[in-house]
Amino acid sequence: MDWQGAPPSPSSYTVKRILRLEIPVDTYPTFNFVGRLLGPRGNSLKRVEATTGCRVYIRGKGSIKDPDKEEKLRGRPGYEHLNDPLHILIEADLPANVVDIRLRQAQEIIEELLKPVDESQDFIKRHQLRELAMLNSNVREESPGPSGSVSPFNSNGMKRPKTGY
């Protein structure tokens, strides 16, 4: 009970929960889980965090891009996780009435990203590669129509790349 005598609302306090998800690197040793989770410039992971309000951490052996740097950091304070197998930590520090829903939402998205798919069927990777090309300004408009458009913008509101013609 608070000072006015009314019980506190469940939404008035935050709860911190952490969920650990294992990454199946032993089962799929050649699959690039870290790259798929991060996406172009970390955008896939940032989107999960923005959508759910949870923080997502990639931890364990293989979580640092440079193996030599990882080896130097192993055993140092704060890097104990490098002795564990590759895994994900999803941390939610949210109001009690939404913390479980948001944690479950983040878990579902991450588990979908952790499903190895044959490259010819991998919609997520295609989307990530397209996003990277757009970030690098290397994508051309694929919509049919006259090549000499009057507007300097395509349907996405972005300038078209120069074609050299």
XYZ file of N, CA and C in Angstrom:
495
model
N 0.839 -1.175 0.000
C 0.000 0.000 0.000
C 0.888 1.244 0.000
N 0.523 2.219 -0.817
C 1.303 3.451 -0.821
C 0.764 4.415 0.231
N 1.279 5.609 0.282
C 0.957 6.558 1.350
C -0.503 6.995 1.348
N -1.214 6.847 0.233
C -2.619 7.235 0.188
C -3.535 6.087 0.581
N -2.990 4.925 0.833
C -3.794 3.790 1.255
C -4.287 2.902 0.119
N -3.982 3.253 -1.134
C -4.407 2.436 -2.273
C -3.276 1.474 -2.643
N -3.620 0.243 -3.036
C -2.555 -0.690 -3.450
C -1.869 -0.177 -4.713
N -0.550 -0.383 -4.822
C 0.148 0.081 -6.028
C -0.319 -0.687 -7.258
N -0.379 0.005 -8.355
C -0.794 -0.609 -9.616
C 0.350 -1.465 -10.157
N 0.043 -2.605 -10.800
C 1.108 -3.447 -11.355
C 1.935 -2.720 -12.416
N 1.369 -1.683 -13.019
C 2.118 -0.965 -14.047
C 3.006 0.117 -13.448
N 2.953 0.308 -12.130
C 3.717 1.392 -11.523
C 5.132 0.979 -11.129
N 5.477 -0.280 -11.232
C 6.834 -0.701 -10.913
C 7.377 -1.559 -12.047
N 8.710 -1.543 -12.191
C 9.330 -2.329 -13.256
C 9.931 -3.600 -12.694
N 9.982 -4.574 -13.558
C 10.529 -5.888 -13.217
C 11.632 -6.181 -14.224
N 12.735 -6.718 -13.733
C 13.838 -7.081 -14.620
C 13.864 -8.597 -14.765
N 13.793 -9.046 -16.018
C 13.861 -10.472 -16.311
C 14.894 -10.686 -17.401
N 15.607 -11.808 -17.310
C 16.606 -12.168 -18.322
C 16.309 -13.586 -18.794
N 16.290 -13.755 -20.106
C 16.036 -15.051 -20.717
C 17.261 -15.433 -21.543
N 17.703 -16.673 -21.404
C 18.865 -17.154 -22.165
C 18.391 -18.128 -23.231
N 18.848 -17.909 -24.460
C 18.548 -18.804 -25.575
C 19.861 -19.351 -26.122
N 19.942 -20.649 -26.246
C 21.152 -21.272 -26.805
C 21.130 -21.152 -28.330
N 22.295 -20.978 -28.920
C 22.435 -20.922 -30.377
C 23.002 -22.271 -30.825
N 22.311 -22.964 -31.728
C 22.713 -24.339 -32.091
C 23.928 -24.431 -33.018
N 25.070 -23.879 -32.595
C 26.270 -23.902 -33.447
C 26.835 -25.312 -33.606
N 26.624 -26.186 -32.621
C 27.109 -27.562 -32.745
C 26.333 -28.319 -33.820
N 25.045 -28.058 -33.909
C 24.199 -28.728 -34.892
C 24.413 -28.161 -36.291
N 24.633 -26.831 -36.384
C 24.815 -26.152 -37.675
C 26.119 -25.338 -37.636
N 27.274 -26.003 -37.719
C 28.558 -25.304 -37.541
C 28.886 -24.293 -38.639
N 28.320 -24.421 -39.827
C 28.669 -23.510 -40.916
C 27.692 -22.341 -41.054
N 26.618 -22.352 -40.307
C 25.606 -21.297 -40.422
C 26.063 -20.053 -39.660
N 25.922 -18.892 -40.266
C 26.364 -17.629 -39.662
C 25.240 -17.042 -38.795
N 25.102 -17.565 -37.585
C 24.049 -17.105 -36.679
C 24.240 -15.655 -36.262
N 25.474 -15.270 -35.946
C 25.734 -13.919 -35.462
C 25.402 -12.894 -36.552
N 25.824 -13.152 -37.775
C 25.518 -12.245 -38.882
C 24.032 -12.131 -39.142
N 23.341 -13.245 -39.046
C 21.888 -13.234 -39.266
C 21.175 -12.463 -38.158
N 21.627 -12.639 -36.911
C 21.014 -11.930 -35.794
C 21.263 -10.429 -35.882
N 22.499 -10.056 -36.214
C 22.838 -8.631 -36.274
C 22.203 -7.941 -37.472
N 22.304 -8.573 -38.646
C 21.819 -7.932 -39.855
C 22.760 -6.820 -40.281
N 22.408 -6.116 -41.359
C 23.277 -5.065 -41.853
C 23.451 -3.942 -40.827
N 24.690 -3.695 -40.473
C 25.052 -2.649 -39.507
C 24.311 -2.783 -38.171
N 23.947 -4.017 -37.828
C 23.278 -4.260 -36.546
C 21.803 -3.921 -36.549
N 21.251 -3.609 -37.719
C 19.871 -3.132 -37.794
C 18.828 -4.175 -37.407
N 19.060 -5.450 -37.709
C 18.064 -6.471 -37.353
C 17.909 -6.554 -35.842
N 19.016 -6.550 -35.134
C 18.972 -6.603 -33.674
C 18.392 -5.316 -33.094
N 18.758 -4.188 -33.680
C 18.209 -2.902 -33.222
C 16.690 -2.876 -33.381
N 16.187 -3.465 -34.483
C 14.736 -3.503 -34.710
C 14.034 -4.353 -33.656
N 14.637 -5.496 -33.299
C 14.061 -6.344 -32.249
C 13.976 -5.550 -30.946
N 15.047 -4.849 -30.625
C 15.082 -4.069 -29.386
C 14.054 -2.936 -29.419
N 13.958 -2.242 -30.555
C 13.012 -1.129 -30.662
C 11.561 -1.620 -30.610
N 11.291 -2.762 -31.220
C 9.934 -3.306 -31.264
C 9.474 -3.813 -29.906
N 10.372 -4.445 -29.171
C 9.975 -5.126 -27.937
C 10.318 -4.356 -26.664
N 11.246 -3.429 -26.755
C 11.683 -2.718 -25.554
C 12.668 -3.523 -24.718
N 13.115 -4.653 -25.242
C 14.086 -5.513 -24.553
C 15.480 -5.246 -25.115
N 16.491 -5.535 -24.300
C 17.871 -5.479 -24.771
C 18.269 -6.905 -25.158
N 19.017 -7.034 -26.248
C 19.448 -8.347 -26.720
C 20.967 -8.345 -26.787
N 21.565 -9.361 -26.158
C 23.027 -9.483 -26.122
C 23.431 -10.814 -26.739
N 24.439 -10.779 -27.600
C 25.021 -12.003 -28.141
C 26.255 -12.269 -27.295
N 26.286 -13.417 -26.648
C 27.356 -13.746 -25.714
C 27.899 -15.142 -25.996
N 29.074 -15.425 -25.439
C 29.671 -16.749 -25.553
C 30.770 -16.804 -26.594
N 31.336 -17.993 -26.745
C 32.430 -18.214 -27.684
C 31.950 -17.924 -29.109
N 32.652 -17.039 -29.793
C 32.268 -16.661 -31.154
C 31.453 -15.388 -31.208
N 31.203 -14.758 -30.064
C 30.402 -13.534 -30.051
C 31.218 -12.301 -30.417
N 32.538 -12.410 -30.385
C 33.410 -11.310 -30.791
C 33.968 -11.643 -32.162
N 33.861 -10.689 -33.089
C 34.208 -10.935 -34.494
C 35.650 -11.399 -34.684
N 36.584 -10.772 -33.985
C 38.006 -11.079 -34.131
C 38.403 -12.178 -33.141
N 38.714 -13.399 -33.636
C 39.060 -14.508 -32.732
C 40.289 -14.228 -31.864
N 41.266 -13.476 -32.391
C 42.454 -13.152 -31.595
C 42.087 -12.239 -30.428
N 41.254 -11.252 -30.702
C 40.803 -10.339 -29.653
C 39.995 -11.098 -28.605
N 39.149 -12.027 -29.083
C 38.343 -12.839 -28.162
C 39.240 -13.654 -27.241
N 40.292 -14.222 -27.811
C 41.213 -15.033 -27.014
C 41.923 -14.194 -25.960
N 42.303 -12.965 -26.315
C 42.966 -12.069 -25.356
C 42.025 -11.658 -24.221
N 40.738 -11.512 -24.539
C 39.770 -11.070 -23.532
C 39.270 -12.207 -22.635
N 39.403 -13.448 -23.120
C 38.915 -14.598 -22.354
C 39.576 -14.643 -20.980
N 38.751 -14.779 -19.952
C 39.255 -14.857 -18.593
C 39.333 -13.518 -17.880
N 39.209 -12.420 -18.608
C 39.242 -11.102 -17.976
C 37.890 -10.799 -17.326
N 37.885 -9.945 -16.316
C 36.616 -9.568 -15.680
C 35.652 -8.942 -16.697
N 34.411 -9.387 -16.665
C 33.402 -8.898 -17.599
C 33.295 -9.728 -18.867
N 34.242 -10.638 -19.078
C 34.243 -11.473 -20.287
C 34.147 -12.961 -19.951
N 33.625 -13.271 -18.785
C 33.485 -14.674 -18.367
C 32.597 -15.454 -19.330
N 31.666 -14.758 -19.979
C 30.741 -15.412 -20.917
C 31.470 -16.062 -22.083
N 32.699 -15.641 -22.379
C 33.440 -16.208 -23.509
C 33.811 -17.671 -23.281
N 33.700 -18.150 -22.046
C 33.943 -19.570 -21.765
C 32.700 -20.420 -22.004
N 31.552 -19.774 -22.199
C 30.293 -20.482 -22.454
C 30.097 -20.672 -23.952
N 29.228 -21.623 -24.341
C 28.876 -21.726 -25.763
C 28.117 -20.466 -26.211
N 28.097 -20.215 -27.516
C 27.405 -19.054 -28.068
C 25.931 -19.066 -27.650
N 25.448 -17.926 -27.143
C 24.062 -17.830 -26.685
C 23.576 -16.392 -26.759
N 22.284 -16.231 -26.549
C 21.623 -14.920 -26.560
C 21.076 -14.662 -25.170
N 21.230 -13.439 -24.708
C 20.547 -13.004 -23.489
C 19.545 -11.932 -23.889
N 18.297 -12.122 -23.509
C 17.261 -11.121 -23.731
C 16.922 -10.560 -22.363
N 17.110 -9.261 -22.215
C 16.888 -8.619 -20.921
C 15.720 -7.643 -21.041
N 14.756 -7.790 -20.145
C 13.610 -6.891 -20.118
C 13.548 -6.226 -18.753
N 13.575 -4.920 -18.739
C 13.424 -4.132 -17.517
C 12.228 -3.214 -17.778
N 11.038 -3.780 -17.603
C 9.802 -3.144 -18.047
C 8.730 -3.200 -16.968
N 7.639 -2.441 -17.148
C 6.533 -2.532 -16.194
C 6.028 -3.972 -16.061
N 5.658 -4.332 -14.847
C 5.266 -5.708 -14.531
C 4.130 -6.220 -15.411
N 3.229 -5.328 -15.829
C 2.082 -5.796 -16.609
C 2.419 -6.113 -18.067
N 3.633 -5.761 -18.550
C 3.995 -6.061 -19.936
C 5.299 -6.839 -20.082
N 6.045 -7.015 -19.000
C 7.388 -7.597 -19.102
C 7.362 -8.999 -19.732
N 6.441 -9.857 -19.321
C 6.399 -11.225 -19.862
C 5.990 -11.243 -21.331
N 5.047 -10.392 -21.698
C 4.595 -10.336 -23.094
C 5.733 -9.883 -23.995
N 6.441 -8.834 -23.585
C 7.532 -8.303 -24.395
C 8.693 -9.287 -24.482
N 9.001 -9.959 -23.392
C 10.074 -10.954 -23.385
C 9.735 -12.103 -24.333
N 8.487 -12.544 -24.297
C 8.040 -13.630 -25.180
C 8.072 -13.173 -26.638
N 7.691 -11.917 -26.880
C 7.720 -11.361 -28.233
C 9.153 -11.353 -28.776
N 10.098 -10.885 -27.962
C 11.506 -10.869 -28.371
C 12.007 -12.291 -28.607
N 11.627 -13.219 -27.739
C 12.041 -14.617 -27.883
C 11.559 -15.189 -29.209
N 10.311 -14.930 -29.572
C 9.764 -15.463 -30.825
C 10.508 -14.922 -32.042
N 10.821 -13.626 -32.014
C 11.540 -13.024 -33.142
C 12.942 -13.615 -33.245
N 13.635 -13.715 -32.111
C 15.007 -14.257 -32.105
C 15.012 -15.720 -32.540
N 14.060 -16.499 -32.040
C 14.009 -17.920 -32.436
C 13.777 -18.065 -33.929
N 13.007 -17.169 -34.518
C 12.789 -17.202 -35.970
C 14.102 -16.899 -36.703
N 14.874 -15.956 -36.185
C 16.171 -15.632 -36.792
C 17.184 -16.766 -36.618
N 17.010 -17.576 -35.570
C 17.952 -18.671 -35.294
C 17.640 -19.953 -36.070
N 16.581 -19.955 -36.868
C 16.241 -21.147 -37.653
C 17.081 -21.167 -38.923
N 18.003 -22.137 -39.034
C 18.794 -22.227 -40.263
C 17.899 -22.590 -41.446
N 18.101 -21.884 -42.550
C 17.286 -22.074 -43.744
C 18.231 -22.235 -44.924
N 17.835 -23.056 -45.886
C 18.612 -23.190 -47.115
C 18.675 -21.824 -47.792
N 19.855 -21.461 -48.288
C 20.049 -20.117 -48.829
C 19.062 -19.761 -49.927
N 18.646 -20.731 -50.737
C 17.703 -20.435 -51.818
C 16.314 -20.087 -51.273
N 16.023 -20.486 -50.037
C 14.720 -20.232 -49.422
C 14.783 -19.144 -48.342
N 15.942 -18.529 -48.166
C 16.157 -17.636 -47.029
C 15.671 -16.214 -47.316
N 14.404 -15.959 -47.001
C 13.796 -14.649 -47.205
C 14.457 -13.593 -46.329
N 14.787 -13.961 -45.089
C 15.387 -13.001 -44.157
C 16.737 -12.528 -44.672
N 17.562 -13.453 -45.153
C 18.882 -13.064 -45.660
C 18.745 -12.184 -46.903
N 17.802 -12.521 -47.783
C 17.575 -11.694 -48.972
C 17.187 -10.274 -48.578
N 16.306 -10.183 -47.579
C 15.867 -8.876 -47.089
C 17.052 -8.103 -46.493
N 17.896 -8.799 -45.732
C 19.063 -8.152 -45.126
C 20.050 -7.680 -46.188
N 20.260 -8.487 -47.219
C 21.176 -8.099 -48.293
C 20.631 -6.898 -49.061
N 19.324 -6.885 -49.272
C 18.691 -5.752 -49.951
C 18.832 -4.480 -49.101
N 18.622 -4.635 -47.794
C 18.766 -3.499 -46.887
C 20.209 -2.977 -46.911
N 21.169 -3.880 -46.922
C 22.575 -3.479 -46.976
C 22.872 -2.739 -48.277
N 22.343 -3.238 -49.374
C 22.542 -2.572 -50.657
C 21.945 -1.169 -50.628
N 20.781 -1.027 -50.011
C 20.165 0.303 -49.912
C 21.011 1.216 -49.021
N 21.529 0.662 -47.929
C 22.386 1.451 -47.053
C 23.645 1.903 -47.785
N 24.126 1.060 -48.670
C 25.323 1.383 -49.453
C 24.985 2.118 -50.746
N 23.698 2.387 -50.977
C 23.199 3.071 -52.188
C 23.572 2.328 -53.463
N 23.475 1.006 -53.427
C 23.811 0.190 -54.594
C 22.596 -0.459 -55.237
N 21.406 -0.143 -54.781
C 20.233 -0.836 -55.297
C 19.571 0.002 -56.389
N 19.064 -0.679 -57.387
C 18.326 -0.007 -58.455
C 16.856 -0.308 -58.278
N 16.039 0.604 -58.724
C 14.599 0.411 -58.639
C 14.208 -0.746 -59.534
N 13.401 -1.672 -59.009
C 13.022 -2.857 -59.772
C 11.649 -2.737 -60.403
N 10.928 -1.667 -60.109
C 9.565 -1.556 -60.633
C 9.601 -1.266 -62.127
N 8.655 -1.863 -62.880
C 8.624 -1.611 -64.317
C 8.150 -0.180 -64.581
N 8.496 0.326 -65.725
C 8.071 1.671 -66.074
C 9.146 2.350 -66.884
N 8.868 3.582 -67.287
C 9.869 4.282 -68.090
C 11.135 4.531 -67.293
N 12.273 4.367 -67.967
C 13.548 4.512 -67.268
C 13.872 5.971 -66.990
N 13.355 6.886 -67.758
C 13.642 8.294 -67.556
C 12.543 8.976 -66.768
N 12.410 8.658 -65.508
C 11.373 9.229 -64.665
C 11.583 10.722 -64.476
N 10.489 11.472 -64.415
C 10.562 12.912 -64.221
C 10.998 13.236 -62.796
N 10.533 12.442 -61.823
C 10.860 12.691 -60.424
C 12.241 12.129 -60.089
N 13.035 12.856 -59.280
C 14.339 12.322 -58.875
C 14.220 11.284 -57.776
N 13.002 10.970 -57.362
C 12.796 10.026 -56.273
C 12.039 8.810 -56.771
N 12.411 7.628 -56.224
C 11.643 6.436 -56.545
C 10.496 6.314 -55.552
N 9.789 5.211 -55.549
C 8.622 5.047 -54.683
C 8.979 5.077 -53.202
N 10.240 4.837 -52.845
C 10.648 4.868 -51.442
C 11.035 6.267 -50.991
N 10.974 7.257 -51.891
C 11.354 8.607 -51.531
C 12.860 8.810 -51.492
N 13.600 7.884 -52.097
C 15.057 7.982 -52.088
C 15.532 8.323 -53.491
N 16.663 9.028 -53.585
C 17.223 9.335 -54.905
C 17.658 8.050 -55.579
N 17.466 7.989 -56.871
C 17.908 6.830 -57.636
C 19.416 6.853 -57.782
N 20.036 5.674 -57.872
C 21.478 5.656 -58.147
C 21.738 6.063 -59.596
N 22.863 6.700 -59.820
C 23.232 7.088 -61.183
C 23.580 5.837 -61.966
N 23.083 5.758 -63.208
C 23.311 4.572 -64.011
C 24.411 4.766 -65.046
N 24.794 5.999 -65.321
C 25.850 6.237 -66.280
C 25.350 6.399 -67.701
N 24.033 6.362 -67.933
C 23.500 6.528 -69.283
C 23.054 7.928 -69.527
